[in-house]
Amino acid sequence: QSALTQPASVSGSPGQSITISCTGSRSDVGSYNLVSWYQQHPGKAPKLMIYEVSKRPSGVSNRFSGSKSGSTASLTISGLQAEDEADYYCCSYAGSSTYAVFGGGTKLTVL
Amino acid sequence: QVQLQESGPRLVKPSETLSLTCIVSGGSISSYYWSWIRQPPGKGLDWIGYIYYSGSTNYNPSLKSRVTISIDTSKNQFSLKLSSVTAADTAVYYCARLQDQSDAFDIWGQGTMVTVSS
């Protein structure tokens, strides 16, 4: 059982927007603005899409955005494209001992 | 452009020690944190631990008794050892660079599948 809770799957049509939630606790998401999001295509390594809740690394499309409210972080993808179909994982800093906890992952299907 | 490449045995017997190395190319291993993350087949990601170039380490409490991460700055590589493995340790093992300011894993290796089986 993962420390952070994500929906198992979400779907949307091309051009639409979707949001993936990531629910943690006061021990992780609720206490630190150190949430990151990763995109993983089948058989590939994860790719960093969002860090520090809402920042995008160089080269990541501005269609990807992140936010946080309390102990729940969210990833929003606007203008869905076929290439966005992948698994998405959230991750949060959880203190110096536990350090990093991941969500169970969300499979995004572009209809 | 920094790239990471994992290497090591793909098959390990139960109760033995899993050993992997991550070679860092295109940049220096110094001044960064380096991490190991694994993903069991069909499951999510699990942080194993990290090492700073100075040698300081931090491990996932659930694996701490069995994990050792070391670094060789002269060879620009770092390594993972996981002892007393069982079938539950079967996974794709990734090495990754950890940005200490953001606590995000910004560069990943391609991953290597390790199977624990007799």
Short mmCIF file of C-alpha atoms in Angstrom, two decimals:
data_model
loop_
_atom_site.label_atom_id
_atom_site.label_comp_id
_atom_site.label_asym_id
_atom_site.label_seq_id
_atom_site.Cartn_x
_atom_site.Cartn_y
_atom_site.Cartn_z
CA GLN A 1 0.00 0.00 0.00
CA SER A 2 1.47 3.32 -1.15
CA ALA A 3 1.88 6.23 1.23
CA LEU A 4 0.20 8.64 -1.19
CA THR A 5 -3.21 7.87 -2.71
CA GLN A 6 -3.90 8.39 -6.40
CA PRO A 7 -6.86 7.28 -8.53
CA ALA A 8 -6.03 4.11 -10.42
CA SER A 9 -7.13 5.56 -13.73
CA VAL A 10 -8.41 8.67 -15.43
CA SER A 11 -9.37 9.31 -19.02
CA GLY A 12 -10.12 12.17 -21.35
CA SER A 13 -10.56 13.02 -25.00
CA PRO A 14 -8.01 14.91 -27.07
CA GLY A 15 -8.14 18.62 -26.33
CA GLN A 16 -9.81 18.18 -22.95
CA SER A 17 -8.29 18.78 -19.53
CA ILE A 18 -7.88 16.21 -16.77
CA THR A 19 -6.73 16.41 -13.17
CA ILE A 20 -5.01 13.69 -11.16
CA SER A 21 -5.14 13.94 -7.39
CA CYS A 22 -2.53 12.81 -4.90
CA THR A 23 -3.65 12.61 -1.29
CA GLY A 24 -1.17 12.36 1.53
CA SER A 25 -1.09 13.45 5.14
CA ARG A 26 0.33 16.09 7.47
CA SER A 27 3.52 14.05 7.51
CA ASP A 28 4.25 14.58 3.85
CA VAL A 29 2.18 16.56 1.30
CA GLY A 30 0.51 18.64 4.00
CA SER A 31 3.77 19.80 5.54
CA TYR A 32 6.09 20.42 2.61
CA ASN A 33 5.91 22.15 -0.76
CA LEU A 34 8.12 19.41 -2.16
CA VAL A 35 5.73 17.45 -4.34
CA SER A 36 6.91 16.19 -7.71
CA TRP A 37 5.15 14.43 -10.56
CA TYR A 38 6.53 11.86 -12.99
CA GLN A 39 5.31 10.57 -16.35
CA GLN A 40 6.11 6.98 -17.29
CA HIS A 41 5.44 5.44 -20.68
CA PRO A 42 5.35 1.61 -20.88
CA GLY A 43 8.80 0.09 -20.61
CA LYS A 44 10.43 3.48 -20.07
CA ALA A 45 11.97 5.28 -17.11
CA PRO A 46 9.93 7.92 -15.30
CA LYS A 47 10.34 11.53 -16.44
CA LEU A 48 10.12 14.53 -14.12
CA MET A 49 7.19 16.75 -15.12
CA ILE A 50 6.58 18.95 -12.07
CA TYR A 51 8.67 19.75 -8.98
CA GLU A 52 8.09 21.86 -5.87
CA VAL A 53 4.32 21.48 -6.39
CA SER A 54 4.00 23.67 -9.48
CA LYS A 55 7.35 24.26 -11.20
CA ARG A 56 8.10 22.81 -14.62
CA PRO A 57 11.57 21.64 -15.66
CA SER A 58 12.96 23.09 -18.84
CA GLY A 59 11.46 21.36 -21.86
CA VAL A 60 8.20 20.25 -20.23
CA SER A 61 5.09 21.56 -21.95
CA ASN A 62 3.13 24.31 -20.21
CA ARG A 63 0.07 22.10 -20.69
CA PHE A 64 1.23 20.43 -17.48
CA SER A 65 0.56 22.26 -14.22
CA GLY A 66 0.57 21.40 -10.54
CA SER A 67 -1.10 22.68 -7.40
CA LYS A 68 -1.69 21.78 -3.78
CA SER A 69 -4.37 22.31 -1.19
CA GLY A 70 -3.82 20.98 2.30
CA SER A 71 -2.64 17.38 2.05
CA THR A 72 -3.77 16.90 -1.55
CA ALA A 73 -1.66 17.74 -4.56
CA SER A 74 -2.98 17.79 -8.11
CA LEU A 75 -1.58 17.49 -11.62
CA THR A 76 -3.59 19.05 -14.42
CA ILE A 77 -2.99 18.33 -18.08
CA SER A 78 -4.74 20.67 -20.49
CA GLY A 79 -5.23 20.20 -24.21
CA LEU A 80 -4.83 16.43 -23.94
CA GLN A 81 -2.77 14.79 -26.65
CA ALA A 82 -2.36 11.14 -27.56
CA GLU A 83 1.27 11.24 -26.40
CA ASP A 84 0.12 12.13 -22.86
CA GLU A 85 -1.23 8.59 -22.43
CA ALA A 86 1.02 7.14 -19.71
CA ASP A 87 1.24 6.37 -16.02
CA TYR A 88 1.68 9.32 -13.67
CA TYR A 89 3.21 9.17 -10.20
CA CYS A 90 3.29 11.78 -7.48
CA CYS A 91 6.05 11.93 -4.90
CA SER A 92 6.46 13.93 -1.72
CA TYR A 93 9.23 14.69 0.73
CA ALA A 94 8.24 13.11 4.05
CA GLY A 95 10.90 14.19 6.49
CA SER A 96 14.55 13.33 6.93
CA SER A 97 13.94 9.71 7.88
CA THR A 98 11.25 8.45 5.53
CA TYR A 99 12.43 11.00 2.96
CA ALA A 100 10.48 10.23 -0.24
CA VAL A 101 7.08 8.60 -0.60
CA PHE A 102 5.37 7.85 -3.90
CA GLY A 103 1.77 7.46 -4.93
CA GLY A 104 0.53 4.21 -6.41
CA GLY A 105 0.30 5.71 -9.88
CA THR A 106 -2.54 6.75 -12.20
CA LYS A 107 -3.03 5.38 -15.69
CA LEU A 108 -4.12 8.12 -18.07
CA THR A 109 -6.03 6.99 -21.13
CA VAL A 110 -6.58 9.40 -24.01
CA LEU A 111 -9.80 8.28 -25.66
CA GLN B 1 24.04 16.06 -20.93
CA VAL B 2 24.18 13.84 -17.88
CA GLN B 3 23.21 10.22 -18.46
CA LEU B 4 22.90 7.31 -16.06
CA GLN B 5 23.34 3.63 -16.82
CA GLU B 6 22.64 0.74 -14.47
CA SER B 7 24.56 -2.52 -14.68
CA GLY B 8 24.69 -5.77 -12.76
CA PRO B 9 23.36 -9.33 -12.63
CA ARG B 10 19.78 -9.78 -13.86
CA LEU B 11 19.20 -12.95 -11.80
CA VAL B 12 19.91 -13.33 -8.10
CA LYS B 13 19.22 -16.36 -5.90
CA PRO B 14 17.07 -16.04 -2.77
CA SER B 15 19.04 -15.14 0.39
CA GLU B 16 21.94 -13.77 -1.67
CA THR B 17 22.99 -10.15 -2.22
CA LEU B 18 21.78 -8.03 -5.13
CA SER B 19 24.50 -5.74 -6.47
CA LEU B 20 24.04 -2.96 -9.01
CA THR B 21 26.21 -0.11 -10.25
CA CYS B 22 25.16 3.17 -11.84
CA ILE B 23 27.66 4.90 -14.11
CA VAL B 24 27.28 8.65 -14.48
CA SER B 25 28.40 10.06 -17.82
CA GLY B 26 28.34 13.54 -19.33
CA GLY B 27 28.90 15.27 -16.01
CA SER B 28 30.52 14.99 -12.61
CA ILE B 29 29.11 12.93 -9.79
CA SER B 30 30.31 15.57 -7.34
CA SER B 31 28.04 18.12 -5.67
CA TYR B 32 24.91 16.05 -6.18
CA TYR B 33 22.77 13.47 -4.42
CA TRP B 34 22.24 10.11 -6.12
CA SER B 35 19.44 7.69 -5.50
CA TRP B 36 18.12 4.20 -6.14
CA ILE B 37 14.42 3.58 -6.79
CA ARG B 38 12.71 0.32 -7.68
CA GLN B 39 9.47 -0.76 -9.32
CA PRO B 40 8.08 -4.30 -8.89
CA PRO B 41 6.38 -5.67 -12.01
CA GLY B 42 3.04 -3.93 -12.56
CA LYS B 43 3.42 -1.85 -9.41
CA GLY B 44 4.44 1.63 -8.34
CA LEU B 45 7.74 3.27 -7.48
CA ASP B 46 9.56 2.70 -4.20
CA TRP B 47 12.43 4.87 -2.96
CA ILE B 48 15.37 2.78 -1.71
CA GLY B 49 17.87 5.38 -0.59
CA TYR B 50 20.32 8.09 -1.58
CA ILE B 51 23.98 8.97 -1.23
CA TYR B 52 25.70 12.35 -1.38
CA TYR B 53 29.00 12.62 -3.23
CA SER B 54 30.68 13.07 0.16
CA GLY B 55 29.45 9.59 1.13
CA SER B 56 26.61 10.44 3.51
CA THR B 57 23.58 8.22 3.04
CA ASN B 58 19.88 7.94 3.88
CA TYR B 59 17.83 4.77 3.43
CA ASN B 60 14.16 3.83 3.32
CA PRO B 61 13.38 2.64 6.88
CA SER B 62 11.66 -0.46 5.48
CA LEU B 63 14.88 -1.57 3.76
CA LYS B 64 17.51 0.01 5.97
CA SER B 65 18.72 -3.22 7.58
CA ARG B 66 19.51 -4.76 4.18
CA VAL B 67 20.68 -1.81 2.05
CA THR B 68 24.10 -0.31 1.45
CA ILE B 69 24.72 2.46 -1.08
CA SER B 70 28.29 3.47 -1.83
CA ILE B 71 30.00 5.91 -4.19
CA ASP B 72 33.27 6.00 -6.12
CA THR B 73 33.90 9.55 -7.28
CA SER B 74 37.10 8.55 -9.10
CA LYS B 75 35.03 6.29 -11.37
CA ASN B 76 31.97 8.57 -11.45
CA GLN B 77 29.72 5.79 -10.27
CA PHE B 78 27.66 4.69 -7.29
CA SER B 79 26.41 1.29 -6.23
CA LEU B 80 23.59 -0.54 -4.48
CA LYS B 81 23.80 -3.69 -2.40
CA LEU B 82 20.64 -5.35 -1.09
CA SER B 83 21.21 -8.39 1.09
CA SER B 84 19.07 -11.43 1.93
CA VAL B 85 16.85 -10.97 -1.10
CA THR B 86 13.53 -12.70 -1.61
CA ALA B 87 11.08 -12.87 -4.49
CA ALA B 88 9.55 -9.63 -3.18
CA ASP B 89 12.74 -7.84 -4.24
CA THR B 90 12.13 -8.70 -7.90
CA ALA B 91 11.79 -5.35 -9.64
CA VAL B 92 13.13 -2.88 -12.17
CA TYR B 93 15.85 -0.96 -10.37
CA TYR B 94 16.48 2.65 -11.40
CA CYS B 95 19.29 4.98 -10.47
CA ALA B 96 18.46 8.67 -10.46
CA ARG B 97 19.92 12.08 -9.66
CA LEU B 98 18.26 13.81 -6.74
CA GLN B 99 18.03 17.59 -6.64
CA ASP B 100 18.49 18.44 -2.96
CA GLN B 101 16.74 21.82 -3.12
CA SER B 102 13.56 20.47 -4.67
CA ASP B 103 13.78 16.83 -3.54
CA ALA B 104 12.93 15.79 -7.09
CA PHE B 105 14.52 13.06 -9.17
CA ASP B 106 15.44 14.95 -12.33
CA ILE B 107 17.54 12.46 -14.29
CA TRP B 108 16.91 8.71 -14.45
CA GLY B 109 18.72 5.70 -15.82
CA GLN B 110 16.85 3.38 -18.17
CA GLY B 111 16.38 0.82 -15.41
CA THR B 112 17.44 -2.80 -15.09
CA MET B 113 15.16 -5.73 -14.32
CA VAL B 114 16.42 -7.94 -11.52
CA THR B 115 14.71 -11.26 -10.83
CA VAL B 116 15.13 -13.15 -7.57
CA SER B 117 14.74 -16.85 -8.24
CA SER B 118 16.53 -20.11 -7.62
#
